[in-house]
XYZ file of C-alpha atoms in Angstrom:
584
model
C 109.547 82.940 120.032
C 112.768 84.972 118.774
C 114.501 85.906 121.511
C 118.675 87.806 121.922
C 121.235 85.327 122.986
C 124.382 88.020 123.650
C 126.160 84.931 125.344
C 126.486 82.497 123.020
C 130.143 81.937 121.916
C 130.203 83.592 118.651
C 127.421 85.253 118.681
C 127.029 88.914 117.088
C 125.390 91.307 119.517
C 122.364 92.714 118.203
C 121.324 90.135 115.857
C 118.143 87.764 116.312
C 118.113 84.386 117.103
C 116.018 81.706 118.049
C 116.435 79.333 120.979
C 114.064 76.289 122.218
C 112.349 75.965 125.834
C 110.415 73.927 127.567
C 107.086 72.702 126.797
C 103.943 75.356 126.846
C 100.680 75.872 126.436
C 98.906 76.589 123.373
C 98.665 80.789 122.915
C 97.111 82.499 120.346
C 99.307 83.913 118.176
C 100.420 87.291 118.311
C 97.828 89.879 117.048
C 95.160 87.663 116.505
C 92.503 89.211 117.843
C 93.384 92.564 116.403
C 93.809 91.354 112.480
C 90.307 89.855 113.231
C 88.618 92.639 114.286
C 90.364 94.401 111.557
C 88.849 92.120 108.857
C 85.724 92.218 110.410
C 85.003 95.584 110.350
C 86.137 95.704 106.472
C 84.047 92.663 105.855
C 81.327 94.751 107.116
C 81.892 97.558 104.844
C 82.485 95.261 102.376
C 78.725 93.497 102.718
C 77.006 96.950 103.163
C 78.957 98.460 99.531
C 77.419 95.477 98.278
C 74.324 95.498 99.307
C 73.899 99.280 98.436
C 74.648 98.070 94.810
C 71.962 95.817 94.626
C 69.415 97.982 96.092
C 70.862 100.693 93.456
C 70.469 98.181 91.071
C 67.473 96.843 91.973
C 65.749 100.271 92.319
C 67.032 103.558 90.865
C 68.926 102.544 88.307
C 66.433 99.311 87.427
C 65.027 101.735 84.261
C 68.515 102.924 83.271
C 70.840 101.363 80.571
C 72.979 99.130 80.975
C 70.862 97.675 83.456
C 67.685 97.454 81.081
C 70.024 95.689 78.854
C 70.405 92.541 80.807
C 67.590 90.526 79.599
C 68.848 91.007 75.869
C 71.958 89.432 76.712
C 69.840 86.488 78.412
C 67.604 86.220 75.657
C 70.831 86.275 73.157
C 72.587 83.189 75.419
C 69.153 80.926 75.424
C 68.944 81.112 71.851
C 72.993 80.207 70.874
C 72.491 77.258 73.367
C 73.921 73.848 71.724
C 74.080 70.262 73.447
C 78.280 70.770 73.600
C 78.025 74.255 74.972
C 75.534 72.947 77.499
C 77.865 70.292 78.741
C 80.931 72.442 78.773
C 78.800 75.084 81.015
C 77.437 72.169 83.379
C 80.960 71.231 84.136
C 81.878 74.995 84.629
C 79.110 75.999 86.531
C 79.959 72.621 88.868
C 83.455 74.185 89.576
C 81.732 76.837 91.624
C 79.049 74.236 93.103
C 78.931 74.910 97.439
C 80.244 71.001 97.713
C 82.929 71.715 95.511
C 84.245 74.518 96.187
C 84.410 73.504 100.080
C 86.035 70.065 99.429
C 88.772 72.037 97.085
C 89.451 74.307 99.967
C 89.237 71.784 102.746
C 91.686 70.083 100.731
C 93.980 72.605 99.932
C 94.327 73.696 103.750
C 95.045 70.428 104.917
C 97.636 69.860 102.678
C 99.162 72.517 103.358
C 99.285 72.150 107.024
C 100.123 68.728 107.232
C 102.845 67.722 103.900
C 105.805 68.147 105.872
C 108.017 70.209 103.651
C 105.705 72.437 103.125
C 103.718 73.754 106.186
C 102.328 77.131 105.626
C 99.886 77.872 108.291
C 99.237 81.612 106.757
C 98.437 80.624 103.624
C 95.908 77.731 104.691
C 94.129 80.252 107.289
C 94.141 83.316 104.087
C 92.505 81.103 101.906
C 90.310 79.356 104.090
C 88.760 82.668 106.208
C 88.599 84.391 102.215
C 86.111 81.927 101.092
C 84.069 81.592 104.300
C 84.023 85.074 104.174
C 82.500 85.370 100.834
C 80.033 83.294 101.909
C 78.683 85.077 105.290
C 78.568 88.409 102.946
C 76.597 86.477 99.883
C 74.165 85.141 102.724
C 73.709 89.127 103.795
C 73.180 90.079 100.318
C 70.754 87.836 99.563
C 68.765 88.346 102.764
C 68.975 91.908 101.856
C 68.657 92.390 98.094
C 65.643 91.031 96.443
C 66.155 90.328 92.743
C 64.038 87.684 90.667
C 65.660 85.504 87.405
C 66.314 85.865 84.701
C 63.185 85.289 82.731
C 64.646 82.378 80.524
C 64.187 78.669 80.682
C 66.915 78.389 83.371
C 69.004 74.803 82.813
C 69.236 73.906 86.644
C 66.830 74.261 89.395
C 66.473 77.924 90.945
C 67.791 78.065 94.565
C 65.926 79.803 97.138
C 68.537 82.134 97.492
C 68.497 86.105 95.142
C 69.615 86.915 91.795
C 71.947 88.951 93.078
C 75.008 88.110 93.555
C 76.213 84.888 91.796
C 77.024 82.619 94.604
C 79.001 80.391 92.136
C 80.684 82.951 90.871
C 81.778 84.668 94.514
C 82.791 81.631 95.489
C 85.413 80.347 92.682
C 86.576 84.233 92.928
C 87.661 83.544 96.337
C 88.767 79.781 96.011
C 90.109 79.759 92.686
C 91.765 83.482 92.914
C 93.278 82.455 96.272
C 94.982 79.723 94.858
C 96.067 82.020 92.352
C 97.705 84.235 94.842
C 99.479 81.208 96.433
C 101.068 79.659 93.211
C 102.345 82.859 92.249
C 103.447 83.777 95.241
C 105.391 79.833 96.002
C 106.068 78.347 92.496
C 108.517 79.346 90.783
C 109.566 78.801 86.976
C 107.559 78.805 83.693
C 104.490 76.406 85.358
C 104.382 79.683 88.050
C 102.741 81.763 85.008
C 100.729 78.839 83.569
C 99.114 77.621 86.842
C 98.290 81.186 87.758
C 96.461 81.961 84.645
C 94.676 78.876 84.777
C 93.592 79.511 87.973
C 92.606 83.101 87.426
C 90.590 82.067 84.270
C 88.390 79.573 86.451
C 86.031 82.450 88.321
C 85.201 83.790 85.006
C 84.527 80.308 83.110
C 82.205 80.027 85.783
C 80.666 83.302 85.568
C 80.181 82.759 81.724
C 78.489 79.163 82.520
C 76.116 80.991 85.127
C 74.830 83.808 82.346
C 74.717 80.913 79.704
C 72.688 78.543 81.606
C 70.303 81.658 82.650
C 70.828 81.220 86.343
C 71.840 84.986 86.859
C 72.046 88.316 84.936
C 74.859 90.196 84.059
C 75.612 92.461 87.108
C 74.525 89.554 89.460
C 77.828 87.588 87.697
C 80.436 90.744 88.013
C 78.799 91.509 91.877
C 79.902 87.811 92.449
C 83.064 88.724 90.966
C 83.364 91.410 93.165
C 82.442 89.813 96.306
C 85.212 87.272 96.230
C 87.944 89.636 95.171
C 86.935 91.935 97.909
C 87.072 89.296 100.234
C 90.451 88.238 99.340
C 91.997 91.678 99.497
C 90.876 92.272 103.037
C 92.208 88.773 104.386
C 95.268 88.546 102.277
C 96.014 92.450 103.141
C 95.779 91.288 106.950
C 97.515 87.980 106.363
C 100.141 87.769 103.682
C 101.241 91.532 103.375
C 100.933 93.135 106.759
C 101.369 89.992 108.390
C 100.472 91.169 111.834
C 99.912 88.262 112.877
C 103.019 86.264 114.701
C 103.257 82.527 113.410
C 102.741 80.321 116.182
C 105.952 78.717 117.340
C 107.037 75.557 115.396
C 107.818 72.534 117.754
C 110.172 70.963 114.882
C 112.113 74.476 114.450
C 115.462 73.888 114.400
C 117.307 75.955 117.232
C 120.120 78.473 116.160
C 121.962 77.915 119.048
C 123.652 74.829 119.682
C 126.712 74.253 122.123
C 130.337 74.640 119.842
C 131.663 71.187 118.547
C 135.062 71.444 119.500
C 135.745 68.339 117.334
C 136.289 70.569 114.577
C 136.135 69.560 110.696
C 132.963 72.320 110.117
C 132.719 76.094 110.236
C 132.768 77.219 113.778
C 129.499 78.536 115.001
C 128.553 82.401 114.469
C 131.321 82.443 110.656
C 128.015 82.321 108.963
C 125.889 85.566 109.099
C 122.238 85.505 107.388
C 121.194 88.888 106.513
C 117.594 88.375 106.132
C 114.585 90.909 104.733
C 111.834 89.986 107.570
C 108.939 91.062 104.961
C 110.065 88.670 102.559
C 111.749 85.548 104.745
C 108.494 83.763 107.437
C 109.878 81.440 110.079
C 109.103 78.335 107.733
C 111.954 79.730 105.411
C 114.286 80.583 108.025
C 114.068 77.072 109.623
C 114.683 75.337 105.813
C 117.788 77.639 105.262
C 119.279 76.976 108.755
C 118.940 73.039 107.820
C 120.640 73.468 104.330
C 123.263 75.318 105.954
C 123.909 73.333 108.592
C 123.935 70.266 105.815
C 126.667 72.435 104.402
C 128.776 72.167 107.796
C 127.614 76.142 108.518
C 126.833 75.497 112.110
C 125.025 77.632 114.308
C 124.564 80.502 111.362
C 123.177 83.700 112.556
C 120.486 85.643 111.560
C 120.265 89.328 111.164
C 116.617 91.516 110.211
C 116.970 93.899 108.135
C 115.159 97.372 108.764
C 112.986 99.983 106.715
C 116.306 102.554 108.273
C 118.649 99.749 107.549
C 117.915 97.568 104.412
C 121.446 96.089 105.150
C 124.717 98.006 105.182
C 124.968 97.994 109.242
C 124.140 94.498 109.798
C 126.767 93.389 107.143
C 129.479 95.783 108.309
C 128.124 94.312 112.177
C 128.529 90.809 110.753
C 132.180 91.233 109.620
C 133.600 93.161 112.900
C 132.398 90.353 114.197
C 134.082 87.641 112.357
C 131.663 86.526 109.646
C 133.255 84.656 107.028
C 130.557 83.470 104.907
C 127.492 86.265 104.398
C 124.331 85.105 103.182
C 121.781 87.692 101.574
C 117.905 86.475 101.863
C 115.377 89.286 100.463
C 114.789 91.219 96.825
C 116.913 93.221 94.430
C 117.262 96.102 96.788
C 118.618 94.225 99.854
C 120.987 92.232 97.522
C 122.327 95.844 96.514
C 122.656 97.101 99.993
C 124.348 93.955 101.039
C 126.913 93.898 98.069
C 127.729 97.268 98.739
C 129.205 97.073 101.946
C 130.723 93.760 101.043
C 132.489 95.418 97.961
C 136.294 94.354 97.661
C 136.458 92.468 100.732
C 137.444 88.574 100.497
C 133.999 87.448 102.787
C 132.288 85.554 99.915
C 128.519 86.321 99.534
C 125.735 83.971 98.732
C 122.730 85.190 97.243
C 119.171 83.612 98.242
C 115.845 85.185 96.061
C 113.264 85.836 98.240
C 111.992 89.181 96.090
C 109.813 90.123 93.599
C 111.998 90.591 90.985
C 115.495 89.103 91.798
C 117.591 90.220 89.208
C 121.187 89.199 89.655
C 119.936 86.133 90.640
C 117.993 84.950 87.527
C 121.173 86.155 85.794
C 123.751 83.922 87.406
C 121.684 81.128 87.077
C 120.577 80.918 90.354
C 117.381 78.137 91.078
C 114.114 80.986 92.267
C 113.842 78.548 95.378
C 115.190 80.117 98.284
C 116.515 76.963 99.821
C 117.406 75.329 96.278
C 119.725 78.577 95.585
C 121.323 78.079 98.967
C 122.137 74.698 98.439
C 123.285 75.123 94.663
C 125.889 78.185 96.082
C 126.890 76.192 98.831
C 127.892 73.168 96.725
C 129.746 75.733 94.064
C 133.083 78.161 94.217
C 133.661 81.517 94.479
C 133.368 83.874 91.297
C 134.186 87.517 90.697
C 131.507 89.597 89.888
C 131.623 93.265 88.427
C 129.566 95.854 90.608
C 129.423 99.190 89.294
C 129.746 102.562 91.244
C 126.530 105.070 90.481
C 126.274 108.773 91.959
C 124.300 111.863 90.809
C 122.051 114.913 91.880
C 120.339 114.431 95.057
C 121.875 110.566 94.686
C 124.376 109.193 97.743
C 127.009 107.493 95.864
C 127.021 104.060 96.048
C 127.006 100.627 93.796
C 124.627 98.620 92.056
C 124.807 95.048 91.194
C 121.773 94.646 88.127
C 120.661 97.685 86.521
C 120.287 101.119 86.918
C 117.912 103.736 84.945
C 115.944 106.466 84.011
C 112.519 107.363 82.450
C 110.262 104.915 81.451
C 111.690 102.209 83.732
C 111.987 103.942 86.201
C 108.100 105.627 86.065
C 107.174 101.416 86.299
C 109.023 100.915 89.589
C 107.334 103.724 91.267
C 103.974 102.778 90.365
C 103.915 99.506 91.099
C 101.609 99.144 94.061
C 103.556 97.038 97.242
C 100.592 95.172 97.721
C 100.271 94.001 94.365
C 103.917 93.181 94.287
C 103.073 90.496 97.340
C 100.375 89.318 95.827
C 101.470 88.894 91.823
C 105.167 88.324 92.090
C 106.989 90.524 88.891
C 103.514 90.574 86.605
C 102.934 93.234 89.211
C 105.295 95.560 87.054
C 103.846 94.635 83.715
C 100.421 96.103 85.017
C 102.264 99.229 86.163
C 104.348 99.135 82.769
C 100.906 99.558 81.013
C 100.103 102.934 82.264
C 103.679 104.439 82.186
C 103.703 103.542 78.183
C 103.269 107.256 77.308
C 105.805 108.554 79.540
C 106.660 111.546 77.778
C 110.773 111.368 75.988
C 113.319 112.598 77.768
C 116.446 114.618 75.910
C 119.993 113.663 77.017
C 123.656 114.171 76.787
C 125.387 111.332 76.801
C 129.249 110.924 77.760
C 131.263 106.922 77.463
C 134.759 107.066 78.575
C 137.068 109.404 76.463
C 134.599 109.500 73.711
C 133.186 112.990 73.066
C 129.610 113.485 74.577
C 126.411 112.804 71.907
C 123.181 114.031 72.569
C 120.015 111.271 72.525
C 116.130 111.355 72.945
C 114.673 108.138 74.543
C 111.714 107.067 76.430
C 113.886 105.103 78.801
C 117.540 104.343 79.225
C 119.361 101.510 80.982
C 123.140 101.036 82.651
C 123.504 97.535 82.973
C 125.957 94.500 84.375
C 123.525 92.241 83.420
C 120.871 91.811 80.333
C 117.794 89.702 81.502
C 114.579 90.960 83.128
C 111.533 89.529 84.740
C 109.589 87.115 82.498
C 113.050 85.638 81.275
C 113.393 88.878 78.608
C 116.586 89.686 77.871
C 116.992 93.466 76.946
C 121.071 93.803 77.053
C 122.095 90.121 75.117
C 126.006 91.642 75.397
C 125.654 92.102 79.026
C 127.742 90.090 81.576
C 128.690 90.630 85.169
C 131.942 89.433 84.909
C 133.485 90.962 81.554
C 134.951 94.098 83.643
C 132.454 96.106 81.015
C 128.828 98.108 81.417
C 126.302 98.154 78.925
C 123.606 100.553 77.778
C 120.388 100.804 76.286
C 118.414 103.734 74.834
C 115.391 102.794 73.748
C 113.248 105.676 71.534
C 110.410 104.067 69.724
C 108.582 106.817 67.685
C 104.552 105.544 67.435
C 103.419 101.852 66.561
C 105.359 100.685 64.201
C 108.880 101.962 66.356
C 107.277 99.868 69.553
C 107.115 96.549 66.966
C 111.017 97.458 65.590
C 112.149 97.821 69.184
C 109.792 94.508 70.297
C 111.824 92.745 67.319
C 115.069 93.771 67.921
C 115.148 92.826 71.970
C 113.480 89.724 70.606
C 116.048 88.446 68.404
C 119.377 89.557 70.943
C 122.360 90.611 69.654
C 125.972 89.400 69.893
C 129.073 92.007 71.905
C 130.749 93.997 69.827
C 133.886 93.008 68.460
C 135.260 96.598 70.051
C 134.116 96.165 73.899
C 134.985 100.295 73.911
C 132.915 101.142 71.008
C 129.907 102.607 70.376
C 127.490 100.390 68.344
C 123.903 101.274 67.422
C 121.677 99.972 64.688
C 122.591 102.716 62.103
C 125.557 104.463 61.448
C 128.347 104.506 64.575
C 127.847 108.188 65.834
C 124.998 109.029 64.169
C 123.147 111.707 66.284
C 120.335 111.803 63.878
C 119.326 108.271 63.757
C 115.833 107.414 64.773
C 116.443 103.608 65.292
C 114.470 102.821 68.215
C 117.107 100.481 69.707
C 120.632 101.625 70.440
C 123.468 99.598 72.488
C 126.985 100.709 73.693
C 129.419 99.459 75.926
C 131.571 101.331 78.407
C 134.111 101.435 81.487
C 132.244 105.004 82.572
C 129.355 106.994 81.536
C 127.986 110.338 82.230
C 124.546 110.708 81.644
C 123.088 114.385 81.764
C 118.985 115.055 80.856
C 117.911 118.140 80.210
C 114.757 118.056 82.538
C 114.572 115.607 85.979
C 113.692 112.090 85.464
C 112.422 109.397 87.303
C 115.626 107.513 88.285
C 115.894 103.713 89.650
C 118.884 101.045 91.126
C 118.293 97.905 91.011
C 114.181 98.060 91.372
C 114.022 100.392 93.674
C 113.032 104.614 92.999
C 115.874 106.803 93.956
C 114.034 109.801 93.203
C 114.318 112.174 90.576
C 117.038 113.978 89.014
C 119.131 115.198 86.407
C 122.545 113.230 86.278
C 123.451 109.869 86.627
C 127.187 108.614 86.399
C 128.634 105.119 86.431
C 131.256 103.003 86.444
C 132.659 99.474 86.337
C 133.885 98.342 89.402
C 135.830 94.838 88.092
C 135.673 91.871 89.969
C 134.819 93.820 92.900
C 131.833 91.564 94.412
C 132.898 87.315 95.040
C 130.065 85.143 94.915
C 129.639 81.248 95.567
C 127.806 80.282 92.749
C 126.496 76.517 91.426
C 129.215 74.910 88.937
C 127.690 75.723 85.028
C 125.029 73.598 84.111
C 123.662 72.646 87.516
C-alpha cells in the first residue's frame, strides 16, 4: 500500500511513494464492503423501478396507446419475414443467448486478469458484477411481472420465463455495452471509435432480432434495454469513476525506492518528479511508467498526487526546490496547464503523458494516446521550445495556457459535459454536450490584435489558440503552431443552415498561414466589419477581447467561469518539451 518515505536520499517530502514488505495475507481491498452495499441498495431500486413499469404496463396503461400498439408492430414483423432475414435474426438473437453471453464475459475477465501487460482487475470485476447483476434483477422481474407473448408464430421455443423484460436484450446491454465502456475508455486511435460503435450497435441488433422473431413486444425489448444500462451505471459509477475501492496490492509492483547506485552513468534517484492526476493514473499505470522510466536510466522517479485544491502548481514548484530535473505530467488538459505554468521559462524540461479525456497539446505534438508509449517516445526524443500564452480577465487569475482558450459556444460544451460521462465515453462525451449547446444564443464583441485598431464581431463562439486540432482529429485553426512565436483566432458566426454547412466546409478543407503572420485575414474583404462569412481567422502577438454581455469562458477544457474580457498573449518559446524525433 502507498506509504511516505521522508528518508530516502532524494526524496521530496510530501510526495507519495510506494515501498515493498514482507509477505501478507490476503485483505479485502479497501472499501469493499461499502461500494457493495452501495450497489446493492441501487440494484434494489433499480429492480423495484422496473418492476413498477411492468405492472404499469401490464395494468393501467395496458388500454392506452402506445401500449395497444404493440401487437401491430408484431403483426407487421411476422408478415415482412424472409428466409435471409430469419437467418440474420437467429445469429443476432444467439449473441444475447445465456451460454453466450456468459462464455464472452468469462472470457473477457480472464483475459484481462491474467495477459500480463494488461491486468486490470477493475475492469474485469465492473463488467463481470454488471452482467450478473442484470441477471438477478431480470429473474425479479419476471417472478414479479406477468406478461404473456406476443400472439405471433414465435420462431424459437417460448421460455418459461415473462414477456417482460427481454432477457436477451438485458443481457447484451450489459455485456456488449460494458465492453463498450472498456474499449473506449483503453484503446486508443481510429479502431477506439470503430470498436465502440460496433459494440454499442450489438444490444440493439439483438433487440431488433427478438421483436422480429416474435419472442417479445416492444416495451419488453427497450425494458431489457434499460435493465442492462441501469445496471452498468450503478457498477461502473462505484467502480471506474468513484473508484472507492483500493486496488489490491500488486506482488510484481515495481518499488519506487531502491538504494542509490553510486556507480553512476544514470540519473540519480529523486531528478525525476511524476506529477500524477490520481483520478486519471490506477496503480497498473503507475507501475508501467516507473518501468519505462527506469528503462530510460530515470531511477527511483517520484511520484506526486495531484489535488482537487492543487491540480499541480505546488507539487511542481515542491518538485524543483527540491532538485527535480526532469518533470513528468500524467493527467488531462487541465493538469498539463497547471503543470506548464509553473514550469514556464525555467530550463527543467517537461514530458507530457495523456491520461485525459481530451488531451490537447498532446494530439498536437504528435504524441502516441498511450500513456506509457508517449513516455517512452519523449524519453527517446530532445528538447523543443514550445509557445505558452499568458491569459487574464474579469473575475480570471492571470495565468497561461498551453492549447486553447475561449468563449461562447465552446465554452457552454465544456460545462455541460457530465464527469461521469467523460469517464465513461472518452471525448464523444463533448459531442453529446455540443448537441444541446448548438443554439447558444451570439455573443457581440470588440475585438483588439496588437496595434491594430479594435473591430467589433458577432459570433457564436470564439477561439485563442497555440494549436489547431481538436478531439476526433478536427482541425479548426490549420495555421496554428505552438512553436511559431504567433496566436491564432477563430470567430465562428454561422447564420441558420446553410452558414453551419459553409462553416462545416471551410474547417473541412484547412487553410494555409497567411503570408503576413501580423495580419488580419478573413474570408471576405480584410477589415470588413460587415461581413457575414461564417468563418474568420487572424493571427496575433496580443489580443483584447471585450463582449458586450458575460460569456461562458474556458482554458484548455476546463470552465473558468463567466465574464466579460479575455486578454492574451504569446509567450515564445517559453515551455521546453522532450518530444519523439518527427515521424516516430
Amino acid at each position: 500500500m502507498p506509504t511516505a518515505v521522508p528518508d530516502r536520499p532524494g526524496a521530496i517530502p510530501g510526495i507519495r511513494t510506494e515501498a515493498t514488505g514482507p509477505a501478507r495475507s490476503f485483505a479485502p481491498p479497501r472499501g469493499t464492503g461499502r461500494t457493495a452495499a452501495r450497489i446493492a441498495a441501487l440494484t434494489v431500486c433499480q429492480a423495484a423501478l422496473m418492476v413498477g413499469f411492468g405492472l404499469l404496463v401490464t395494468g393501467p396503461a395496458r388500454g392506452l396507446w402506445p401500449i395497444t400498439a404493440e401487437d401491430k408492430v408484431n403483426e407487421g414483423l411476422e408478415r415482412a419475414r424472409t428466409g435471409t432475414l430469419t437467418t440474420l435474426s437467429s445469429v443476432a438473437s444467439e449473441a444475447g443467448n445465456t451460454l453466450t453471453v456468459i462464455a464472452i464475459t468469462l472470457a473477457t475477465c480472464l483475459g484481462l486478469l491474467l495477459i500480463p501487460r494488461l491486468p486490470m482487475w477493475r475492469q474485469a470485476i465492473f463488467l463481470a458484477v454488471a452482467v450478473s447483476l442484470q441477471s438477478l434483477v431480470f429473474l425479479a422481474i419476471t417472478e414479479s411481472v406477468d406478461r404473456n407473448r406476443p400472439d405471433v408464430d414465435r420462431l424459437d421455443a417460448s421460455p418459461p420465463t415473462s414477456s417482460y423484460t427481454s432477457g436477451h436484450t438485458g443481457a447484451a446491454t450489459a455485456l456488449y455495452a460494458g465492453l463498450a465502456v472498456l474499449a473506449l475508455s483503453r484503446i486508443r486511435g481510429p479502431w477506439r471509435r470503430i470498436v465502440g460503435g460496433l459494440l454499442l450497435l450489438l444490444p440493439l441488433l439483438v433487440g431488433a432480432a427478438r421483436l422480429y422473431r416474435g419472442m417479445h413486444h416492444p416495451t419488453d425489448v427497450l425494458g431489457g434495454v434499460a435493465n442492462g444500462g441501469l445496471s452498468l451505471l450503478i457498477v461502473g459509477r462505484a467502480l471506474l469513476v468513484e473508484k472507492s475501492v483500493t486496488a489490491p496490492p500488486s506482488a510484481g509492483a515495481v518499488p519506487a525506492a531502491r538504494t542509490p547506485d553510486a556507480r553512476g552513468g544514470e540519473a540519480r534517484p529523486g531528478a525525476t518528479a511524476v506529477i500524477l492526476n490520481p483520478t486519471v493514473t490506477d496503480e497498473a499505470a503507475r507501475n508501467e511508467l516507473r518501468r519505462v522510466l527506469e528503462r530510460h536510466g530515470h531511477r527511483d522517479p517520484v511520484f506526486l498526487e495531484t489535488t482537487a485544491d492543487d491540480p499541480g502548481a505546488g507539487q511542481t514548484d515542491q518538485a524543483l526546490r527540491e532538485g527535480a530535473t526532469l518533470v513528468v505530467v500524467c493527467g488531462g488538459d487541465g493538469t498539463v496547464r497547471t503543470v506548464a505554468d509553473a514550469l514556464a521559462d525555467r530550463d527543467v524540461p517537461l514530458v507530457i503523458v495523456p491520461c485525459g479525456t481530451g488531451n490537447l497539446l498532446a494530439r498536437n505534438l504528435g504524441l502516441p494516446l498511450s500513456p506509457t508509449a508517449a513516455l517512452d517516445a519523449a524519453l527517446g526524443g530532445s528538447p523543443h521550445r514550445l509557445d505558452l500564452a499568458s491569459v487574464e480577465g474579469d473575475g480570471l487569475t492571470a495565468t497561461r495556457f498551453a492549447a486553447m482558450a475561449g468563449a461562447g459556444l465552446d465554452a457552454e460544451m465544456m460545462e455541460h459535459t457530465d464527469e461521469h460521462a467523460k469517464a465513461a465515453l472518452g471525448w464523444p462525451a463533448y459531442v453529446l454536450a455540443g448537441v444541446r449547446t448548438l443554439r447558444t444564443p451570439r455573443m457581440r464583441v470588440t475585438i483588439r490584435l496588437d496595434d491594430s485598431p479594435a473591430f467589433r464581431r458577432t459570433a457564436r463562439m470564439v477561439l485563442l489558440a497555440n494549436v489547431g486540432t481538436v478531439q476526433g482529429g478536427v482541425t479548426l485553426l490549420p495555421a496554428a503552431r505552438p512553436d511559431d512565436g504567433l496566436l491564432d483566432l477563430l470567430v465562428l458566426d454561422p447564420r441558420g443552415p446553410g452558414g453551419w454547412l459553409r462553416a462545416l466546409g471551410t474547417l473541412l478543407r484547412g487553410r494555409a498561414r497567411p503570408s503576413r503572420p501580423s495580419a488580419v485575414h478573413t474570408l471576405a474583404a480584410e477589415g470588413d466589419a460587415r461581413s457575414r462569412v461564417p468563418v474568420e481567422f487572424f493571427t496575433f502577438r496580443r489580443a483584447e477581447l471585450t463582449f458586450d454581455t458575460p460569456q461562458s469562458r474556458e482554458l484548455d477544457g476546463d470552465p473558468v467561469g463567466t465574464g466579460r474580457r479575455l486578454t492574451a498573449e504569446v509567450r515564445p518559446g517559453a515551455l521546453t518539451v522532450l518530444l519523439p524525433p518527427r515521424g516516430k
